[in-house]
Amino acid sequence: DAKTTQPTSMDCAEGRAANLPCNHSTISGNEYVYWYRQIHSQGPQYIIHGLKNNETNEMASLIITEDRKSSTLILPHATLRDTAVYYCIVRVAGGAGTASKLTFGTGTRLQVTL
Amino acid sequence: DSGVTQTPKHLITATGQRVTLRCSPRSGDLSVYWYQQSLDQGLQFLIQYYNGEERAKGNILERFSAQQFPDLHSELNLSSLELGDSALYFCASSVGQGRGDTEAFFGQGTRLTVV
């Protein structure tokens, strides 16, 4: 799986958009970009994923650059409950017999403040 | 609620002992993944099963073993426990065998403390 690079920590004011960057310059054509977050010591929570198009769901938006070497997770209106460690993961699209585990890095610790 | 159930939530045991952690995947999910998270290591992939068969192995110690049963629940067995095995153990499940576009959902973990 391709390696990812994320800032160690970020701060965001409540109500503002949180933009979390991720570099994955060695990503392959068949690798998806996934975002998970972990609040305190809870189980990681799936947020969103994409291959090459921008994606949006009820939690967040994912913007992937045209060359796919980087992406940004956007939380449009951050709240205190969004304080968590956010993980950017690239994951190969598995075929028959191919395992596709999630390899977690160190992530970005997002602190949302009043 | 992710739909993945892990039991027990907490476990305290002595060094040298053996424990079994249990995971019930989401209904319909065939893949189960086990992860270990200790303070200084982050989330480490241990092993994956798909429909009863082992599919991938990560940094899993020989003292640890796992299996997935016909009803798709999985157990992680940890033996000859050491203080360094104290960690959070997470189970995740997903629908497929590992298609890249299938998200995995995590349980709330089992906190193991070895004393």
PDB file of C-alpha atoms in Angstrom:
ATOM      1  CA  ASP A   1       0.000   0.000   0.000  1.00  0.00           C
ATOM      2  CA  ALA A   2       1.188   3.520  -0.757  1.00  0.00           C
ATOM      3  CA  LYS A   3       2.465   5.601   2.111  1.00  0.00           C
ATOM      4  CA  THR A   4       0.676   8.728   3.159  1.00  0.00           C
ATOM      5  CA  THR A   5       1.909  11.907   4.796  1.00  0.00           C
ATOM      6  CA  GLN A   6      -0.317  13.974   7.061  1.00  0.00           C
ATOM      7  CA  PRO A   7       0.374  16.870   9.415  1.00  0.00           C
ATOM      8  CA  THR A   8       0.713  15.720  12.994  1.00  0.00           C
ATOM      9  CA  SER A   9      -1.877  18.101  14.348  1.00  0.00           C
ATOM     10  CA  MET A  10      -4.277  20.859  13.369  1.00  0.00           C
ATOM     11  CA  ASP A  11      -6.628  23.241  15.132  1.00  0.00           C
ATOM     12  CA  CYS A  12      -9.993  24.459  13.915  1.00  0.00           C
ATOM     13  CA  ALA A  13     -12.560  26.826  15.387  1.00  0.00           C
ATOM     14  CA  GLU A  14     -16.000  25.408  15.937  1.00  0.00           C
ATOM     15  CA  GLY A  15     -18.344  26.220  13.077  1.00  0.00           C
ATOM     16  CA  ARG A  16     -15.530  26.705  10.601  1.00  0.00           C
ATOM     17  CA  ALA A  17     -14.503  24.291   7.890  1.00  0.00           C
ATOM     18  CA  ALA A  18     -11.702  21.889   8.752  1.00  0.00           C
ATOM     19  CA  ASN A  19      -9.465  21.063   5.815  1.00  0.00           C
ATOM     20  CA  LEU A  20      -7.210  18.081   6.437  1.00  0.00           C
ATOM     21  CA  PRO A  21      -4.528  17.467   3.797  1.00  0.00           C
ATOM     22  CA  CYS A  22      -2.923  14.198   2.837  1.00  0.00           C
ATOM     23  CA  ASN A  23      -0.074  13.469   0.465  1.00  0.00           C
ATOM     24  CA  HIS A  24       0.077  10.117  -1.296  1.00  0.00           C
ATOM     25  CA  SER A  25       2.521  10.782  -4.115  1.00  0.00           C
ATOM     26  CA  THR A  26       3.210   7.087  -4.802  1.00  0.00           C
ATOM     27  CA  ILE A  27      -0.423   6.072  -5.144  1.00  0.00           C
ATOM     28  CA  SER A  28      -1.158   3.539  -7.849  1.00  0.00           C
ATOM     29  CA  GLY A  29      -3.992   3.650 -10.324  1.00  0.00           C
ATOM     30  CA  ASN A  30      -5.958   0.953  -8.544  1.00  0.00           C
ATOM     31  CA  GLU A  31      -5.629   2.400  -5.057  1.00  0.00           C
ATOM     32  CA  TYR A  32      -8.478   4.173  -3.323  1.00  0.00           C
ATOM     33  CA  VAL A  33      -8.125   6.979  -0.806  1.00  0.00           C
ATOM     34  CA  TYR A  34      -9.920   6.292   2.472  1.00  0.00           C
ATOM     35  CA  TRP A  35     -10.457   8.500   5.497  1.00  0.00           C
ATOM     36  CA  TYR A  36     -11.179   7.224   8.974  1.00  0.00           C
ATOM     37  CA  ARG A  37     -11.215   8.963  12.321  1.00  0.00           C
ATOM     38  CA  GLN A  38     -10.742   7.750  15.855  1.00  0.00           C
ATOM     39  CA  ILE A  39     -12.313   9.617  18.730  1.00  0.00           C
ATOM     40  CA  HIS A  40     -10.327   9.045  21.901  1.00  0.00           C
ATOM     41  CA  SER A  41      -9.992   5.254  22.247  1.00  0.00           C
ATOM     42  CA  GLN A  42     -13.110   4.304  20.331  1.00  0.00           C
ATOM     43  CA  GLY A  43     -13.043   2.111  17.259  1.00  0.00           C
ATOM     44  CA  PRO A  44     -12.023   3.893  14.050  1.00  0.00           C
ATOM     45  CA  GLN A  45     -14.986   5.344  12.211  1.00  0.00           C
ATOM     46  CA  TYR A  46     -15.275   5.289   8.436  1.00  0.00           C
ATOM     47  CA  ILE A  47     -15.766   8.753   6.934  1.00  0.00           C
ATOM     48  CA  ILE A  48     -15.442   8.652   3.168  1.00  0.00           C
ATOM     49  CA  HIS A  49     -13.448   7.193   0.311  1.00  0.00           C
ATOM     50  CA  GLY A  50     -12.790   7.851  -3.364  1.00  0.00           C
ATOM     51  CA  LEU A  51     -10.784   6.784  -6.368  1.00  0.00           C
ATOM     52  CA  LYS A  52     -10.342   9.873  -8.531  1.00  0.00           C
ATOM     53  CA  ASN A  53     -13.535  11.885  -8.401  1.00  0.00           C
ATOM     54  CA  ASN A  54     -14.459  14.205  -5.588  1.00  0.00           C
ATOM     55  CA  GLU A  55     -16.906  12.660  -3.156  1.00  0.00           C
ATOM     56  CA  THR A  56     -19.368  14.043  -0.651  1.00  0.00           C
ATOM     57  CA  ASN A  57     -21.509  12.415   1.977  1.00  0.00           C
ATOM     58  CA  GLU A  58     -23.348  13.523   5.091  1.00  0.00           C
ATOM     59  CA  MET A  59     -20.130  13.677   7.093  1.00  0.00           C
ATOM     60  CA  ALA A  60     -17.551  15.210   4.813  1.00  0.00           C
ATOM     61  CA  SER A  61     -16.214  15.973   1.351  1.00  0.00           C
ATOM     62  CA  LEU A  62     -13.155  14.435  -0.225  1.00  0.00           C
ATOM     63  CA  ILE A  63     -11.219  16.396  -2.808  1.00  0.00           C
ATOM     64  CA  ILE A  64      -8.638  14.415  -4.796  1.00  0.00           C
ATOM     65  CA  THR A  65      -6.222  16.270  -7.054  1.00  0.00           C
ATOM     66  CA  GLU A  66      -6.223  15.435 -10.721  1.00  0.00           C
ATOM     67  CA  ASP A  67      -2.870  13.668 -10.502  1.00  0.00           C
ATOM     68  CA  ARG A  68      -4.179  11.811  -7.405  1.00  0.00           C
ATOM     69  CA  LYS A  69      -1.002  12.563  -5.492  1.00  0.00           C
ATOM     70  CA  SER A  70      -2.820  14.378  -2.727  1.00  0.00           C
ATOM     71  CA  SER A  71      -6.252  14.819  -1.245  1.00  0.00           C
ATOM     72  CA  THR A  72      -8.110  16.962   1.274  1.00  0.00           C
ATOM     73  CA  LEU A  73     -10.811  15.927   3.674  1.00  0.00           C
ATOM     74  CA  ILE A  74     -13.232  18.745   4.391  1.00  0.00           C
ATOM     75  CA  LEU A  75     -15.492  18.859   7.417  1.00  0.00           C
ATOM     76  CA  PRO A  76     -17.737  21.766   6.416  1.00  0.00           C
ATOM     77  CA  HIS A  77     -18.835  22.907   9.869  1.00  0.00           C
ATOM     78  CA  ALA A  78     -16.592  21.418  12.533  1.00  0.00           C
ATOM     79  CA  THR A  79     -18.013  20.835  16.000  1.00  0.00           C
ATOM     80  CA  LEU A  80     -16.353  19.892  19.261  1.00  0.00           C
ATOM     81  CA  ARG A  81     -17.413  16.294  18.620  1.00  0.00           C
ATOM     82  CA  ASP A  82     -15.190  16.236  15.543  1.00  0.00           C
ATOM     83  CA  THR A  83     -12.098  16.381  17.732  1.00  0.00           C
ATOM     84  CA  ALA A  84     -10.302  13.173  16.828  1.00  0.00           C
ATOM     85  CA  VAL A  85      -7.335  11.624  15.047  1.00  0.00           C
ATOM     86  CA  TYR A  86      -7.992  11.518  11.304  1.00  0.00           C
ATOM     87  CA  TYR A  87      -6.319   8.859   9.199  1.00  0.00           C
ATOM     88  CA  CYS A  88      -5.746   9.037   5.468  1.00  0.00           C
ATOM     89  CA  ILE A  89      -5.219   5.573   3.995  1.00  0.00           C
ATOM     90  CA  VAL A  90      -4.631   4.340   0.488  1.00  0.00           C
ATOM     91  CA  ARG A  91      -5.939   0.888  -0.155  1.00  0.00           C
ATOM     92  CA  VAL A  92      -5.579  -1.330  -3.159  1.00  0.00           C
ATOM     93  CA  ALA A  93      -8.665  -2.529  -4.954  1.00  0.00           C
ATOM     94  CA  GLY A  94      -8.538  -6.238  -4.337  1.00  0.00           C
ATOM     95  CA  GLY A  95      -9.516  -8.880  -6.804  1.00  0.00           C
ATOM     96  CA  ALA A  96     -10.283 -12.509  -6.220  1.00  0.00           C
ATOM     97  CA  GLY A  97      -7.930 -13.868  -3.600  1.00  0.00           C
ATOM     98  CA  THR A  98      -6.500 -10.446  -2.822  1.00  0.00           C
ATOM     99  CA  ALA A  99      -6.675  -9.186   0.722  1.00  0.00           C
ATOM    100  CA  SER A 100      -7.139  -5.479   1.138  1.00  0.00           C
ATOM    101  CA  LYS A 101      -6.283  -4.502   4.664  1.00  0.00           C
ATOM    102  CA  LEU A 102      -6.276  -0.946   5.958  1.00  0.00           C
ATOM    103  CA  THR A 103      -2.808   0.235   6.939  1.00  0.00           C
ATOM    104  CA  PHE A 104      -2.998   3.069   9.442  1.00  0.00           C
ATOM    105  CA  GLY A 105      -0.306   5.703   9.786  1.00  0.00           C
ATOM    106  CA  THR A 106      -0.049   8.205  12.593  1.00  0.00           C
ATOM    107  CA  GLY A 107      -2.828  10.458  11.327  1.00  0.00           C
ATOM    108  CA  THR A 108      -3.654  14.090  12.074  1.00  0.00           C
ATOM    109  CA  ARG A 109      -4.886  15.041  15.503  1.00  0.00           C
ATOM    110  CA  LEU A 110      -7.636  17.614  14.907  1.00  0.00           C
ATOM    111  CA  GLN A 111      -8.550  19.799  17.842  1.00  0.00           C
ATOM    112  CA  VAL A 112     -11.779  21.758  17.449  1.00  0.00           C
ATOM    113  CA  THR A 113     -11.991  24.689  19.817  1.00  0.00           C
ATOM    114  CA  LEU A 114     -14.685  27.146  20.860  1.00  0.00           C
TER     115      LEU A 114
ATOM    116  CA  ASP B   1     -23.210   1.852  16.274  1.00  0.00           C
ATOM    117  CA  SER B   2     -21.111   0.185  13.562  1.00  0.00           C
ATOM    118  CA  GLY B   3     -22.857  -3.169  13.849  1.00  0.00           C
ATOM    119  CA  VAL B   4     -19.631  -4.940  14.800  1.00  0.00           C
ATOM    120  CA  THR B   5     -19.773  -6.400  18.306  1.00  0.00           C
ATOM    121  CA  GLN B   6     -16.734  -7.209  20.385  1.00  0.00           C
ATOM    122  CA  THR B   7     -16.683  -8.975  23.717  1.00  0.00           C
ATOM    123  CA  PRO B   8     -15.551  -8.526  26.360  1.00  0.00           C
ATOM    124  CA  LYS B   9     -15.074  -4.766  26.521  1.00  0.00           C
ATOM    125  CA  HIS B  10     -12.446  -5.021  29.228  1.00  0.00           C
ATOM    126  CA  LEU B  11     -10.201  -7.860  30.278  1.00  0.00           C
ATOM    127  CA  ILE B  12      -7.600  -7.987  33.028  1.00  0.00           C
ATOM    128  CA  THR B  13      -5.393 -11.020  33.284  1.00  0.00           C
ATOM    129  CA  ALA B  14      -2.018 -12.125  34.580  1.00  0.00           C
ATOM    130  CA  THR B  15       1.163 -12.739  32.652  1.00  0.00           C
ATOM    131  CA  GLY B  16       1.414 -16.217  31.220  1.00  0.00           C
ATOM    132  CA  GLN B  17      -2.315 -16.612  30.878  1.00  0.00           C
ATOM    133  CA  ARG B  18      -4.429 -17.176  27.764  1.00  0.00           C
ATOM    134  CA  VAL B  19      -7.464 -15.177  26.689  1.00  0.00           C
ATOM    135  CA  THR B  20      -9.977 -15.252  23.857  1.00  0.00           C
ATOM    136  CA  LEU B  21     -11.453 -12.147  22.290  1.00  0.00           C
ATOM    137  CA  ARG B  22     -14.638 -12.465  20.305  1.00  0.00           C
ATOM    138  CA  CYS B  23     -15.975 -10.532  17.344  1.00  0.00           C
ATOM    139  CA  SER B  24     -19.354 -10.667  15.651  1.00  0.00           C
ATOM    140  CA  PRO B  25     -19.239  -8.943  12.267  1.00  0.00           C
ATOM    141  CA  ARG B  26     -22.007  -6.891  10.716  1.00  0.00           C
ATOM    142  CA  SER B  27     -24.793  -8.951   9.232  1.00  0.00           C
ATOM    143  CA  GLY B  28     -23.770 -10.074   5.768  1.00  0.00           C
ATOM    144  CA  ASP B  29     -20.088  -9.203   6.105  1.00  0.00           C
ATOM    145  CA  LEU B  30     -17.751 -12.024   5.153  1.00  0.00           C
ATOM    146  CA  SER B  31     -14.395 -10.407   5.949  1.00  0.00           C
ATOM    147  CA  VAL B  32     -13.092  -9.919   9.463  1.00  0.00           C
ATOM    148  CA  TYR B  33      -9.934  -8.011  10.376  1.00  0.00           C
ATOM    149  CA  TRP B  34      -8.123  -7.835  13.695  1.00  0.00           C
ATOM    150  CA  TYR B  35      -6.015  -4.848  14.801  1.00  0.00           C
ATOM    151  CA  GLN B  36      -3.931  -4.115  17.857  1.00  0.00           C
ATOM    152  CA  GLN B  37      -3.462  -0.617  19.228  1.00  0.00           C
ATOM    153  CA  SER B  38      -0.951  -0.032  21.961  1.00  0.00           C
ATOM    154  CA  LEU B  39       0.188   3.367  23.195  1.00  0.00           C
ATOM    155  CA  ASP B  40       3.462   3.432  21.334  1.00  0.00           C
ATOM    156  CA  GLN B  41       2.526   1.509  18.195  1.00  0.00           C
ATOM    157  CA  GLY B  42      -0.632   2.945  16.700  1.00  0.00           C
ATOM    158  CA  LEU B  43      -3.106   0.680  14.911  1.00  0.00           C
ATOM    159  CA  GLN B  44      -1.335  -2.470  13.754  1.00  0.00           C
ATOM    160  CA  PHE B  45      -2.990  -4.948  11.411  1.00  0.00           C
ATOM    161  CA  LEU B  46      -2.841  -8.487  12.750  1.00  0.00           C
ATOM    162  CA  ILE B  47      -4.835 -10.802  10.511  1.00  0.00           C
ATOM    163  CA  GLN B  48      -7.777 -11.038   8.126  1.00  0.00           C
ATOM    164  CA  TYR B  49     -10.258 -13.814   7.458  1.00  0.00           C
ATOM    165  CA  TYR B  50     -12.699 -14.162   4.640  1.00  0.00           C
ATOM    166  CA  ASN B  51     -15.551 -16.637   4.865  1.00  0.00           C
ATOM    167  CA  GLY B  52     -13.637 -18.855   7.243  1.00  0.00           C
ATOM    168  CA  GLU B  53     -10.275 -18.762   5.526  1.00  0.00           C
ATOM    169  CA  GLU B  54      -7.195 -16.770   6.436  1.00  0.00           C
ATOM    170  CA  ARG B  55      -6.542 -14.123   3.772  1.00  0.00           C
ATOM    171  CA  ALA B  56      -3.795 -11.872   5.060  1.00  0.00           C
ATOM    172  CA  LYS B  57      -1.372 -11.802   7.906  1.00  0.00           C
ATOM    173  CA  GLY B  58       0.290  -8.789   9.431  1.00  0.00           C
ATOM    174  CA  ASN B  59       2.463  -8.377  12.496  1.00  0.00           C
ATOM    175  CA  ILE B  60       0.837 -11.159  14.459  1.00  0.00           C
ATOM    176  CA  LEU B  61       2.936 -12.948  17.044  1.00  0.00           C
ATOM    177  CA  GLU B  62       3.192 -16.737  17.048  1.00  0.00           C
ATOM    178  CA  ARG B  63       1.574 -16.680  20.502  1.00  0.00           C
ATOM    179  CA  PHE B  64      -1.526 -15.230  18.893  1.00  0.00           C
ATOM    180  CA  SER B  65      -3.953 -17.091  16.677  1.00  0.00           C
ATOM    181  CA  ALA B  66      -7.344 -16.447  15.205  1.00  0.00           C
ATOM    182  CA  GLN B  67     -10.128 -18.225  13.428  1.00  0.00           C
ATOM    183  CA  GLN B  68     -13.426 -17.467  11.774  1.00  0.00           C
ATOM    184  CA  PHE B  69     -16.286 -19.852  12.337  1.00  0.00           C
ATOM    185  CA  PRO B  70     -19.046 -20.996   9.948  1.00  0.00           C
ATOM    186  CA  ASP B  71     -21.419 -18.428  11.441  1.00  0.00           C
ATOM    187  CA  LEU B  72     -18.738 -15.838  10.532  1.00  0.00           C
ATOM    188  CA  HIS B  73     -17.923 -14.731  14.038  1.00  0.00           C
ATOM    189  CA  SER B  74     -14.223 -14.628  14.801  1.00  0.00           C
ATOM    190  CA  GLU B  75     -12.045 -15.227  17.824  1.00  0.00           C
ATOM    191  CA  LEU B  76      -8.562 -13.967  18.560  1.00  0.00           C
ATOM    192  CA  ASN B  77      -6.634 -16.158  20.967  1.00  0.00           C
ATOM    193  CA  LEU B  78      -3.725 -14.660  22.875  1.00  0.00           C
ATOM    194  CA  SER B  79      -1.532 -17.004  24.893  1.00  0.00           C
ATOM    195  CA  SER B  80       1.503 -16.799  27.171  1.00  0.00           C
ATOM    196  CA  LEU B  81       0.556 -13.207  27.745  1.00  0.00           C
ATOM    197  CA  GLU B  82       3.209 -10.614  28.469  1.00  0.00           C
ATOM    198  CA  LEU B  83       2.930  -7.125  29.896  1.00  0.00           C
ATOM    199  CA  GLY B  84       3.584  -5.726  26.428  1.00  0.00           C
ATOM    200  CA  ASP B  85       0.440  -7.362  25.081  1.00  0.00           C
ATOM    201  CA  SER B  86      -1.641  -4.844  26.986  1.00  0.00           C
ATOM    202  CA  ALA B  87      -3.491  -2.930  24.291  1.00  0.00           C
ATOM    203  CA  LEU B  88      -6.788  -2.228  22.623  1.00  0.00           C
ATOM    204  CA  TYR B  89      -7.784  -4.960  20.199  1.00  0.00           C
ATOM    205  CA  PHE B  90     -10.170  -3.985  17.440  1.00  0.00           C
ATOM    206  CA  CYS B  91     -12.136  -6.103  15.068  1.00  0.00           C
ATOM    207  CA  ALA B  92     -13.475  -4.784  11.775  1.00  0.00           C
ATOM    208  CA  SER B  93     -15.672  -6.316   9.122  1.00  0.00           C
ATOM    209  CA  SER B  94     -16.469  -5.635   5.505  1.00  0.00           C
ATOM    210  CA  VAL B  95     -18.666  -7.161   2.877  1.00  0.00           C
ATOM    211  CA  GLY B  96     -16.201  -8.477   0.395  1.00  0.00           C
ATOM    212  CA  GLN B  97     -12.979 -10.300   0.097  1.00  0.00           C
ATOM    213  CA  GLY B  98     -11.067  -7.100  -0.112  1.00  0.00           C
ATOM    214  CA  ARG B  99     -12.372  -4.983  -2.923  1.00  0.00           C
ATOM    215  CA  GLY B 100     -10.821  -1.584  -2.518  1.00  0.00           C
ATOM    216  CA  ASP B 101     -14.141   0.157  -2.683  1.00  0.00           C
ATOM    217  CA  THR B 102     -15.679  -1.627   0.257  1.00  0.00           C
ATOM    218  CA  GLU B 103     -15.359   0.163   3.552  1.00  0.00           C
ATOM    219  CA  ALA B 104     -14.586  -1.686   6.769  1.00  0.00           C
ATOM    220  CA  PHE B 105     -16.478  -0.987   9.981  1.00  0.00           C
ATOM    221  CA  PHE B 106     -14.858  -1.284  13.372  1.00  0.00           C
ATOM    222  CA  GLY B 107     -16.101  -2.505  16.696  1.00  0.00           C
ATOM    223  CA  GLN B 108     -15.528  -0.626  19.932  1.00  0.00           C
ATOM    224  CA  GLY B 109     -12.620  -2.830  20.900  1.00  0.00           C
ATOM    225  CA  THR B 110     -11.497  -4.958  23.796  1.00  0.00           C
ATOM    226  CA  ARG B 111      -9.126  -3.346  26.255  1.00  0.00           C
ATOM    227  CA  LEU B 112      -6.703  -5.978  27.480  1.00  0.00           C
ATOM    228  CA  THR B 113      -4.608  -5.296  30.544  1.00  0.00           C
ATOM    229  CA  VAL B 114      -1.927  -7.811  31.484  1.00  0.00           C
ATOM    230  CA  VAL B 115      -0.660  -7.489  35.049  1.00  0.00           C
TER     231      VAL B 115
END
